């Protein structure tokens, strides 16, 4: 790829990331506003009844089982907080990506800023991914506390109800891949430096 193509691509990507960064900030603000509104207006903010999603099955709860209680509101708050934190983490990651593209827009793909930015991005992925997964588990725990699970699943066909909370560790693999990319760019930077010194 010629330098000109790389510069054009980097500039186009930077524009797209800048727009996405703005959207993430707007979404984070919307989530934060809804958290505040939920604290002020409580159940008035929730329309309809509560439902329970079990992968491909959605249970629409009847009568008193679908009432909006304080525990249900806590669950909704946690979902909104998780969304807000996720948007802030993504926005920060986009900002770091833009800092990685900055030297590339000037035709310097092996600048020290690139490998340093990739390392920073890897840590954002690891920490942000971990926090979001933990918040997701907390939201699921709050959901099990909010709904009368024993009453919902009271059937002679069901012997017992077991809760299994899992974490998607895909963010750990992404951390490893981005760290490897950082090492590759660092090595490319050393080769570039040696080539410049030779010339």
XYZ file of C-alpha atoms in Angstrom:
199
model
C 0.000 0.000 0.000
C 1.397 3.387 -0.938
C 1.845 6.117 1.635
C -0.898 8.161 -0.017
C -3.454 5.326 0.269
C -2.539 4.741 3.902
C -2.913 8.449 4.711
C -6.314 8.611 2.947
C -7.530 5.442 4.692
C -6.341 6.703 8.081
C -8.105 10.046 7.553
C -11.363 8.343 6.513
C -11.221 5.980 9.490
C -10.511 8.901 11.812
C -13.638 10.696 10.551
C -15.780 7.578 11.094
C -14.331 7.046 14.597
C -14.936 10.702 15.464
C -18.623 10.347 14.533
C -18.894 7.084 16.505
C -17.220 8.783 19.475
C -19.919 11.471 19.398
C -22.682 8.847 19.274
C -21.189 6.953 22.236
C -21.055 10.176 24.261
C -24.682 10.929 23.384
C -25.768 7.394 24.358
C -23.831 7.613 27.660
C -25.591 10.897 28.482
C -29.004 9.392 27.611
C -28.326 6.382 29.878
C -27.170 8.680 32.709
C -30.264 10.894 32.333
C -32.516 7.820 32.489
C -30.748 6.650 35.674
C -31.512 10.039 37.287
C -35.112 10.030 35.981
C -35.602 6.485 37.355
C -34.491 7.704 40.786
C -36.926 10.651 40.649
C -40.013 9.139 38.997
C -39.460 5.453 39.906
C -42.197 3.112 38.528
C -43.794 5.980 36.548
C -40.839 5.656 34.138
C -41.666 2.007 33.364
C -44.437 1.224 30.894
C -46.197 -2.110 30.670
C -45.383 -5.234 32.647
C -42.126 -6.962 33.341
C -41.088 -9.976 31.247
C -38.440 -12.652 31.658
C -36.140 -13.574 28.752
C -34.753 -17.105 28.708
C -32.595 -17.154 25.588
C -35.166 -17.837 22.827
C -38.154 -17.988 25.220
C -39.813 -14.802 26.522
C -42.179 -15.135 29.473
C -44.756 -12.345 29.834
C -45.641 -12.288 33.519
C -49.259 -11.991 34.591
C -50.804 -9.857 37.320
C -48.815 -9.524 40.530
C -45.825 -11.420 39.059
C -45.249 -8.639 36.564
C -45.543 -5.741 39.001
C -42.862 -3.075 39.079
C -41.337 -3.349 42.561
C -38.286 -1.706 44.130
C -36.198 -4.784 43.275
C -37.295 -4.552 39.630
C -36.333 -0.864 39.589
C -32.885 -1.776 40.988
C -32.489 -4.287 38.155
C -33.451 -1.664 35.557
C -31.038 0.843 37.170
C -28.199 -1.690 36.879
C -28.979 -2.266 33.186
C -28.894 1.508 32.569
C -25.641 1.922 34.548
C -24.056 -0.957 32.598
C -25.100 0.710 29.333
C -23.647 4.043 30.470
C -20.336 2.486 31.573
C -20.154 0.491 28.326
C -20.669 3.614 26.194
C -18.026 5.541 28.154
C -15.524 2.666 27.780
C -16.214 2.392 24.041
C -15.882 6.168 23.615
C -12.509 6.130 25.394
C -11.361 3.179 23.239
C -12.391 5.106 20.106
C -10.415 8.114 21.327
C -7.326 5.917 21.766
C -7.875 4.444 18.291
C -7.936 7.981 16.896
C -4.622 8.721 18.661
C -3.207 5.596 16.971
C -4.413 6.874 13.585
C -2.920 10.374 14.142
C 0.658 9.466 13.080
C -0.706 7.270 10.284
C -2.559 10.292 8.859
C 0.890 11.856 8.487
C 2.375 8.747 6.839
C 4.180 7.415 9.951
C 2.687 3.930 10.681
C 5.609 2.853 12.871
C 5.651 5.879 15.148
C 6.150 5.262 18.891
C 2.615 6.571 19.497
C 1.121 3.635 17.558
C 2.559 0.805 19.686
C 1.935 2.787 22.898
C -1.658 3.467 21.813
C -2.219 -0.214 21.001
C -0.978 -1.222 24.471
C -3.319 1.346 26.023
C -6.198 0.020 23.905
C -5.440 -3.547 25.023
C -5.691 -2.535 28.697
C -8.947 -0.656 28.033
C -10.359 -3.823 26.441
C -9.254 -5.972 29.395
C -10.426 -3.650 32.177
C -13.554 -2.370 30.392
C -14.580 -5.861 29.301
C -14.114 -7.204 32.829
C -16.121 -4.383 34.418
C -18.965 -4.733 31.908
C -19.134 -8.518 32.413
C -19.209 -8.116 36.212
C -21.953 -5.463 35.961
C -23.894 -7.824 33.688
C -23.703 -10.582 36.313
C -24.850 -8.129 39.011
C -27.823 -7.182 36.788
C -28.743 -10.866 36.365
C -28.483 -11.462 40.138
C -30.744 -8.443 40.731
C -33.211 -9.846 38.195
C -33.426 -13.164 40.065
C -34.034 -11.217 43.301
C -36.618 -8.950 41.650
C -38.861 -11.691 40.316
C -40.610 -14.431 42.327
C -38.770 -17.246 40.531
C -40.209 -19.998 42.760
C -43.751 -18.890 41.920
C -42.982 -18.393 38.211
C -41.528 -21.895 37.861
C -43.947 -23.610 40.271
C -44.788 -26.663 38.238
C -44.657 -30.376 39.015
C -42.582 -30.755 35.842
C -39.781 -28.619 37.345
C -37.817 -30.260 40.135
C -35.570 -27.281 40.954
C -34.347 -23.970 39.574
C -30.608 -23.393 39.284
C -28.924 -20.083 38.468
C -25.782 -20.265 36.362
C -23.915 -16.972 35.948
C -21.283 -17.045 33.230
C -18.795 -14.527 31.882
C -17.905 -14.143 28.226
C -14.099 -14.040 28.262
C -13.812 -12.895 24.639
C -12.378 -9.603 25.907
C -9.330 -11.515 27.281
C -8.596 -12.915 23.815
C -8.998 -9.439 22.304
C -6.540 -8.105 24.923
C -3.979 -10.752 23.878
C -4.430 -10.059 20.138
C -4.098 -6.263 20.543
C -1.029 -6.723 22.793
C 0.539 -8.894 20.062
C -0.248 -6.173 17.512
C 1.467 -3.653 19.794
C 4.581 -5.871 19.856
C 4.526 -6.197 16.051
C 4.296 -2.411 15.608
C 7.058 -1.950 18.185
C 9.262 -4.320 16.195
C 8.343 -2.481 12.966
C 9.304 0.774 14.680
C 12.763 -0.651 15.540
C 13.241 -1.827 11.935
C 12.185 1.610 10.658
C 14.656 3.276 13.025
C 17.494 0.976 11.883
C 16.592 1.637 8.233
C 16.598 5.421 8.819
C 19.978 5.223 10.607
C 21.438 3.187 7.730
C 20.299 5.807 5.234
